PDB file of C-alpha atoms in Angstrom:
ATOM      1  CA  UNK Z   1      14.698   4.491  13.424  1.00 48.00           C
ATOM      2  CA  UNK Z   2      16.939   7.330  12.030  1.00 46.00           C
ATOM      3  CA  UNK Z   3      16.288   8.548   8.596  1.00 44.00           C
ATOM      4  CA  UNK Z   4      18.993   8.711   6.098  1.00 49.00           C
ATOM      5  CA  UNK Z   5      18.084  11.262   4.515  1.00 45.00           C
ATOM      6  CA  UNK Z   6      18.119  13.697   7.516  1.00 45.00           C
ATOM      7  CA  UNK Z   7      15.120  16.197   8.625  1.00 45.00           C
ATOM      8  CA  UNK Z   8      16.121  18.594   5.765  1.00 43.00           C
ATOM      9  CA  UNK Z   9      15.367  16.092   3.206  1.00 44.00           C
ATOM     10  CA  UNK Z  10      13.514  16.442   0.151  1.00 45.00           C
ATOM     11  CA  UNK Z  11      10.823  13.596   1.259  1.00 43.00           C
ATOM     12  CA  UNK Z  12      10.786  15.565   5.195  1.00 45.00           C
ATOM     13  CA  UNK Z  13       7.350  15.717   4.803  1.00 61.00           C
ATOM     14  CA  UNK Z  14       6.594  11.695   4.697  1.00 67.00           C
ATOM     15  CA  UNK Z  15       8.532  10.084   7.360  1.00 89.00           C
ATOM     16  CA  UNK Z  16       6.651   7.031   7.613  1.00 95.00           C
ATOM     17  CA  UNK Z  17       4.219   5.598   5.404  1.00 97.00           C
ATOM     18  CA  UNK Z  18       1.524   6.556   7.044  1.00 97.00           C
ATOM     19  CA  UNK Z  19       1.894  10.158   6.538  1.00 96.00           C
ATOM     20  CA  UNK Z  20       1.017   9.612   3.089  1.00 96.00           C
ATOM     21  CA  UNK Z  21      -2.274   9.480   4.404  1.00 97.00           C
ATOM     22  CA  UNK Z  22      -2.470  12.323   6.779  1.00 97.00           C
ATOM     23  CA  UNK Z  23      -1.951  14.127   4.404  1.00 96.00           C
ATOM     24  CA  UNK Z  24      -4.692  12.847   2.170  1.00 96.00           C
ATOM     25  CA  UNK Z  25      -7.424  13.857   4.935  1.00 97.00           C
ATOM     26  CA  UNK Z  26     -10.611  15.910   3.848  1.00 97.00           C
ATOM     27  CA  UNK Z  27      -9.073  15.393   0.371  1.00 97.00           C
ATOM     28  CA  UNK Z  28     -10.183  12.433  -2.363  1.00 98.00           C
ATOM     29  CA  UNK Z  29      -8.618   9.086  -2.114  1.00 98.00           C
ATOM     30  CA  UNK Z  30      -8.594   5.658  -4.057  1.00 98.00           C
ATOM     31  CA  UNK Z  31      -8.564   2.732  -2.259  1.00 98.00           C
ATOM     32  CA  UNK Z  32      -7.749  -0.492  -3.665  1.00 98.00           C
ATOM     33  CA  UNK Z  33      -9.831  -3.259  -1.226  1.00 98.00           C
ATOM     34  CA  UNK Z  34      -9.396  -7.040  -1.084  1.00 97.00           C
ATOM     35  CA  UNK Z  35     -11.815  -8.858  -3.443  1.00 95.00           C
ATOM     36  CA  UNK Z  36     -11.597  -6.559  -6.437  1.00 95.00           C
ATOM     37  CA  UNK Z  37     -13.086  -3.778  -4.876  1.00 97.00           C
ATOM     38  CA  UNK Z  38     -12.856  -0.164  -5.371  1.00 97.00           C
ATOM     39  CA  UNK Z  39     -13.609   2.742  -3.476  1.00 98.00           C
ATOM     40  CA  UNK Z  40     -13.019   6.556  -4.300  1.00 98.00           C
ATOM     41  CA  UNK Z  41     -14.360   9.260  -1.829  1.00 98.00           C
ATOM     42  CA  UNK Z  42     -13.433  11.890   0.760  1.00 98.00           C
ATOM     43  CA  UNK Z  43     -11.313  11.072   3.714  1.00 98.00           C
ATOM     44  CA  UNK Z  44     -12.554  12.117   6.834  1.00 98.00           C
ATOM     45  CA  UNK Z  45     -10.573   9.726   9.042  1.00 98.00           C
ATOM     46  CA  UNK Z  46      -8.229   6.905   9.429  1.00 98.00           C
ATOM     47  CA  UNK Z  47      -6.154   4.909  11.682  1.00 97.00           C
ATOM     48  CA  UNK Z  48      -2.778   3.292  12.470  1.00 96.00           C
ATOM     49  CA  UNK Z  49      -4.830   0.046  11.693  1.00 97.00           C
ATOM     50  CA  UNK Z  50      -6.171   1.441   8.127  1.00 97.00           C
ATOM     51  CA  UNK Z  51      -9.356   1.740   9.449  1.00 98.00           C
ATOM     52  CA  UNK Z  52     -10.876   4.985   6.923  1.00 98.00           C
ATOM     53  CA  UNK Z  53     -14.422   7.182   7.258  1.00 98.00           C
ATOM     54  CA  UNK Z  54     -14.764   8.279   3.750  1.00 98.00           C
ATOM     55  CA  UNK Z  55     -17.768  10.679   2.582  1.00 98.00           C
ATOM     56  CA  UNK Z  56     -19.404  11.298  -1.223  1.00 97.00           C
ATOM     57  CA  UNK Z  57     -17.967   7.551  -1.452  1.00 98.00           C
ATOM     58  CA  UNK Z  58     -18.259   5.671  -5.250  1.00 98.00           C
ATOM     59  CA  UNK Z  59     -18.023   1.581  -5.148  1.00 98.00           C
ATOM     60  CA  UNK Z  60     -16.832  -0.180  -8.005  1.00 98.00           C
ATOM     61  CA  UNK Z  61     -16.838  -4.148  -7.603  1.00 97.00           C
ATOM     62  CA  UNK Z  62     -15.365  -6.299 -10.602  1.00 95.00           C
ATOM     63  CA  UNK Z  63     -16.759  -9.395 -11.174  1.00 93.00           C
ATOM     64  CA  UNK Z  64     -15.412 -11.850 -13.978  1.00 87.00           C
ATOM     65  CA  UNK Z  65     -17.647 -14.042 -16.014  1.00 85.00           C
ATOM     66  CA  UNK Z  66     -16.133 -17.065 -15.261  1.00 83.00           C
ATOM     67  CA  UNK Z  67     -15.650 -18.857 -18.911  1.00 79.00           C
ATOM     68  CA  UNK Z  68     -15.695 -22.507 -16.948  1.00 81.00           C
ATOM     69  CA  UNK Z  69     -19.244 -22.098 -15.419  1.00 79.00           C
ATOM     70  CA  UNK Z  70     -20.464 -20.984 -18.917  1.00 79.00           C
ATOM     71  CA  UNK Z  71     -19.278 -16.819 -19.044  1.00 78.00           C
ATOM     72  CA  UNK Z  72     -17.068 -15.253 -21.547  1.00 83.00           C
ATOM     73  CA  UNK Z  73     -14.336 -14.348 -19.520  1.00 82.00           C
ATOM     74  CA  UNK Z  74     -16.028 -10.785 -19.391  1.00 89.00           C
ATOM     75  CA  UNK Z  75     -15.329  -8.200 -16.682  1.00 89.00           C
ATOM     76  CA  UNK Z  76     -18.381  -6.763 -15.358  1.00 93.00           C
ATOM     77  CA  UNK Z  77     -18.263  -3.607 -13.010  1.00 95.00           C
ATOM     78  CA  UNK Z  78     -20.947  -2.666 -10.888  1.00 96.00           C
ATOM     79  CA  UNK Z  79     -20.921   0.520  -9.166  1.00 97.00           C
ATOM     80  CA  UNK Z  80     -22.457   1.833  -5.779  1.00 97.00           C
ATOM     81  CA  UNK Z  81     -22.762   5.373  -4.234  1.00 97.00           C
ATOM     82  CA  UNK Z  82     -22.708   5.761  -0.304  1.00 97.00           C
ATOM     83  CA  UNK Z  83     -22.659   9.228   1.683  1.00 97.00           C
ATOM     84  CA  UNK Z  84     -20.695   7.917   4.531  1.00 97.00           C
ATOM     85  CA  UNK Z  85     -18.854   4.496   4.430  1.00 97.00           C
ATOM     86  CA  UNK Z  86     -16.678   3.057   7.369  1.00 98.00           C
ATOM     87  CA  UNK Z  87     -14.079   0.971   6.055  1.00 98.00           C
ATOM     88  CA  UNK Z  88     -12.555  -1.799   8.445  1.00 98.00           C
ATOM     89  CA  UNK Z  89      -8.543  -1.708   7.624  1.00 98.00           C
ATOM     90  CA  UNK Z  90      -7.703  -5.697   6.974  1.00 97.00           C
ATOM     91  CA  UNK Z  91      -9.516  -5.330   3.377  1.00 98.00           C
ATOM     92  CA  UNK Z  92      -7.457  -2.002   2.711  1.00 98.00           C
ATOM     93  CA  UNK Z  93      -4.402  -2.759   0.036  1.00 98.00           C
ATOM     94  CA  UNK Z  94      -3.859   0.377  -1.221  1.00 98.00           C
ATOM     95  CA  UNK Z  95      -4.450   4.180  -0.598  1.00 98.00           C
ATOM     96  CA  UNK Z  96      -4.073   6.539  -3.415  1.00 98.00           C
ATOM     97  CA  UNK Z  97      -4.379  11.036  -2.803  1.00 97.00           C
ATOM     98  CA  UNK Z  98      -6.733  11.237  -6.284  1.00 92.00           C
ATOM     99  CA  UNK Z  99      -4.492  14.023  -8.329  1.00 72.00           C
TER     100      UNK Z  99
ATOM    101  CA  UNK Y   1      14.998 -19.527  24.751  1.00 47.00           C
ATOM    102  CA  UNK Y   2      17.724 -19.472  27.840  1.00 49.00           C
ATOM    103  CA  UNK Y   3      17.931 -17.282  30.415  1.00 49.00           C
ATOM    104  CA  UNK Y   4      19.307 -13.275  29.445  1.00 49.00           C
ATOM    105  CA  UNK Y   5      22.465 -12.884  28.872  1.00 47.00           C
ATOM    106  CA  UNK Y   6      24.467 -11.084  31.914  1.00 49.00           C
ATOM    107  CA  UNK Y   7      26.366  -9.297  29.997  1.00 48.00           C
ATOM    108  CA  UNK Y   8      25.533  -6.820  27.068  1.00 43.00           C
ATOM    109  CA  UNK Y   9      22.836  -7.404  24.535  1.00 45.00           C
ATOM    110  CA  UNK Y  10      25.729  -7.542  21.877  1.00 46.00           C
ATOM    111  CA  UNK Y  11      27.367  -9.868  22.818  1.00 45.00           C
ATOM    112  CA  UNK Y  12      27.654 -13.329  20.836  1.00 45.00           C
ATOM    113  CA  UNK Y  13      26.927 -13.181  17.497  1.00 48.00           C
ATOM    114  CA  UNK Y  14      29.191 -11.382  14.691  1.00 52.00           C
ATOM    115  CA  UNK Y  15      27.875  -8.104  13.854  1.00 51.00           C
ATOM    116  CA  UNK Y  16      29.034  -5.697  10.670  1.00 49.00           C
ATOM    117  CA  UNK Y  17      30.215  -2.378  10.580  1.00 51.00           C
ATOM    118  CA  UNK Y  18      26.909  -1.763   8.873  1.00 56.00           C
ATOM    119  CA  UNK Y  19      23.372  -3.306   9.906  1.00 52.00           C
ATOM    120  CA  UNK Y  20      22.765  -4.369   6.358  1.00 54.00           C
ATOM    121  CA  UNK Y  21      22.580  -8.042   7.120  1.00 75.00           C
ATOM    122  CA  UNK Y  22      19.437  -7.203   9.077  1.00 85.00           C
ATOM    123  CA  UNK Y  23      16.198  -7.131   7.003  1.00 88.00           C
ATOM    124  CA  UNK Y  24      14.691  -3.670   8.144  1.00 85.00           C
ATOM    125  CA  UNK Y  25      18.409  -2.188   7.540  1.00 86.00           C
ATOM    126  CA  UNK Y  26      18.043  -3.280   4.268  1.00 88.00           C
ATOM    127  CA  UNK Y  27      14.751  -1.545   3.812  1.00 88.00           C
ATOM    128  CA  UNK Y  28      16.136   1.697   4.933  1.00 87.00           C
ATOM    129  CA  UNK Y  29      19.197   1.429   2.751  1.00 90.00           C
ATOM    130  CA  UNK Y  30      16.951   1.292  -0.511  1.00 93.00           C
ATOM    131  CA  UNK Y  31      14.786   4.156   0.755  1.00 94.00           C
ATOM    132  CA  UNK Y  32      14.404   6.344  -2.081  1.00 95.00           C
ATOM    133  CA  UNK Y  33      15.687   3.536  -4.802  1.00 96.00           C
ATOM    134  CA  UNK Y  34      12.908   2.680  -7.781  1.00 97.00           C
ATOM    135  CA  UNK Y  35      11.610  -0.483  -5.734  1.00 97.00           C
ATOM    136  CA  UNK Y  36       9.457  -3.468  -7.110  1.00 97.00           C
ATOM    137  CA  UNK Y  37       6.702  -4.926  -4.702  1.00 97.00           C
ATOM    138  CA  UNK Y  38       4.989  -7.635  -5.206  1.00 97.00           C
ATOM    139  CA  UNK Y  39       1.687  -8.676  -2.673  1.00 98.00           C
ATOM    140  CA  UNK Y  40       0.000 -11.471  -2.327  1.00 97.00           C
ATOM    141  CA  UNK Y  41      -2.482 -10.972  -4.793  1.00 96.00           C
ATOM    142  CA  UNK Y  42       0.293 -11.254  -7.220  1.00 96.00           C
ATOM    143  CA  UNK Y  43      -0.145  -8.114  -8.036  1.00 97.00           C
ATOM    144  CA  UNK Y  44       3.027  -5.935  -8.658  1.00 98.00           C
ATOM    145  CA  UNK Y  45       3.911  -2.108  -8.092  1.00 98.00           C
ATOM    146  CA  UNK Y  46       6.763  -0.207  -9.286  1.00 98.00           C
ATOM    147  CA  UNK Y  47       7.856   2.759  -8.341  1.00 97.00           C
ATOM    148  CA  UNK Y  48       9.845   4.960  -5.812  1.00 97.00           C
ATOM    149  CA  UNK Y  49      10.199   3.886  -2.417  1.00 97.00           C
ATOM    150  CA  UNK Y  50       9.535   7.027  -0.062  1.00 96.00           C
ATOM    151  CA  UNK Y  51       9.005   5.258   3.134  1.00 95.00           C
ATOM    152  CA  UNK Y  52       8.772   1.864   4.859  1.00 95.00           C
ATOM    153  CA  UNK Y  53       7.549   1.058   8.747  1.00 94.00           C
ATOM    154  CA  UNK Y  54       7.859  -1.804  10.950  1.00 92.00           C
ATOM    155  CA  UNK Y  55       4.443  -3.021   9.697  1.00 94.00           C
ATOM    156  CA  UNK Y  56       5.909  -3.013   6.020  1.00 94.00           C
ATOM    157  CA  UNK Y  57       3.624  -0.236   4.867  1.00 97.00           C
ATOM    158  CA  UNK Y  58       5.162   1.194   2.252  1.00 97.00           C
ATOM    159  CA  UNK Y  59       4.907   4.765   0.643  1.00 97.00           C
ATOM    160  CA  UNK Y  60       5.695   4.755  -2.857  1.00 97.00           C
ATOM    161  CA  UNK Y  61       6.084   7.387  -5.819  1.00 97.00           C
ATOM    162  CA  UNK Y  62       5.487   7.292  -9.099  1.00 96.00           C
ATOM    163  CA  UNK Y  63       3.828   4.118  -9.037  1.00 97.00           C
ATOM    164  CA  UNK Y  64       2.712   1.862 -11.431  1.00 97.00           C
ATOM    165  CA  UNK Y  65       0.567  -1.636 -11.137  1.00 98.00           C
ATOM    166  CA  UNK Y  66       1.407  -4.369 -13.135  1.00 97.00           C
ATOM    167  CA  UNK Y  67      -1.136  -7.456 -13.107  1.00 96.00           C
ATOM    168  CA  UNK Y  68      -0.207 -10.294 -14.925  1.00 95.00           C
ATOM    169  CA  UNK Y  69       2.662  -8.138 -16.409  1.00 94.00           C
ATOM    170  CA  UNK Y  70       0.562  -5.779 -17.866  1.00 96.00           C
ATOM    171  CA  UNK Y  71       0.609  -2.150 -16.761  1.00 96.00           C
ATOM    172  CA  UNK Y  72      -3.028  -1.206 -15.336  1.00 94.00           C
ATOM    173  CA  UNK Y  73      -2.710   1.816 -13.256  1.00 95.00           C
ATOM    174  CA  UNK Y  74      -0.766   4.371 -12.266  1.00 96.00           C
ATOM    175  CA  UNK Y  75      -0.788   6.681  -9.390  1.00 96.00           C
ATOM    176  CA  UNK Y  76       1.743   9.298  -8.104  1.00 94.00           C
ATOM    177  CA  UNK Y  77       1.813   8.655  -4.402  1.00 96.00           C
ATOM    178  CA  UNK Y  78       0.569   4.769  -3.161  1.00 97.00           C
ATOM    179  CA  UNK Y  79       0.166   3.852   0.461  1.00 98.00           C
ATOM    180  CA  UNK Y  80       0.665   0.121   0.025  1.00 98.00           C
ATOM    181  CA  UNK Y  81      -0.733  -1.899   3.474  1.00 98.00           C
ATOM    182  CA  UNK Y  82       2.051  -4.359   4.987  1.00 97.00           C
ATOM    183  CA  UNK Y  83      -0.142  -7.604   5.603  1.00 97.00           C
ATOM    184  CA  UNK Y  84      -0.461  -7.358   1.372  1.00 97.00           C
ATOM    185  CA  UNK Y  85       3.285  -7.478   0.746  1.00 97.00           C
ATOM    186  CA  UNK Y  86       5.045 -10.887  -0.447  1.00 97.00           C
ATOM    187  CA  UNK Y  87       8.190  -8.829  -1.312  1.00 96.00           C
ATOM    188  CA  UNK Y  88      10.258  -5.751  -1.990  1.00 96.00           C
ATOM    189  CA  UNK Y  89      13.008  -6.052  -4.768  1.00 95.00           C
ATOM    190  CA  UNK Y  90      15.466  -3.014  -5.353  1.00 94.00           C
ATOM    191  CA  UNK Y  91      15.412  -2.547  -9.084  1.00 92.00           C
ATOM    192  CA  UNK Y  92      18.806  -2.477 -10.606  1.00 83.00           C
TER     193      UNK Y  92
END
């Protein structure tokens, strides 16, 4: 698929979405996982299939207090801390370099 | 389907000057356009589109998240996964 933009473009260095995250590697990322999960930690290695190997890696899971079965509506966060975390890529949404 | 056609792929059905009528064409013509893309979660992003590929990943810039219309997030580059998209929307 040609680029409109040509090689010299501005954007040259992200060709395809994917590049994005090359060129996130051994650097922090967010990533936004199915089921209101969160992850934030070094990326040591990914895949065409979003498949990640993040290090130093902080979990934050949201969980709503349901006001039906008898909560306030409430969002709770819990938070975990893993050294090394494989990540299978069907629960990835999103991938965010942390600035 | 029926057999291949003997003679060139082309042949048969009208085409354009311009492969706009074709969905990825489309993608690629609203490369760099502020983009809105909604996924299945029914969350929404806004933002710039840098890149698209064949799986719909999507690259954005600038991006914001909107759920239930309200603004929750923003991030300056997004790598969005394809399976999550619903749609993309060119912002006018």
């Amino acid at each position: 698929m040609a680029s409109p933009e040509g090689p010299g473009a501005v954007t040259s260095s992200v060709n395809e979405p994917l590049d994005l995250v090359r060129l996130s590697l051994n650097e922090v990322v967010f990533v936004k996982l199915r089921g209101d999960r969160e992850l934030k930690g070094r990326l040591h290695a990914y895949d065409s299939h979003c498949n990640l190997v993040l290090g130093e890696v902080e979990e934050t899971i949201y969980m709503v207090d349901e006001e039906e079965e008898g909560g306030n509506g409430e969002v709770r966060t819990m938070k975990k801390q893993s050294e090394m975390l494989f990540v299978r890529g069907d629960s990835v949404v999103l991938i965010s370099p942390q600035a | 389907m029926s057999a291949p056609a003997p003679n060139g792929a082309s042949a048969g059905a009208p085409q354009s000057a311009n492969d706009a009528r074709d969905p990825s064409g489309f993608l690629s013509e609203i490369i760099g356009a502020p983009v809105t893309v909604k996924l299945n979660s029914g969350v929404v992003y806004k933002g710039e589109l840098q890149s698209v590929d064949g799986y719909m990943n999507i690259a954005l810039e600038g991006t914001r998240e909107f759920v239930d219309g309200k603004m929750r997030r923003s991030y300056g580059d997004a790598f969005v996964r394809g399976n999550n998209v619903t749609y993309i929307s060119a912002d006018s």
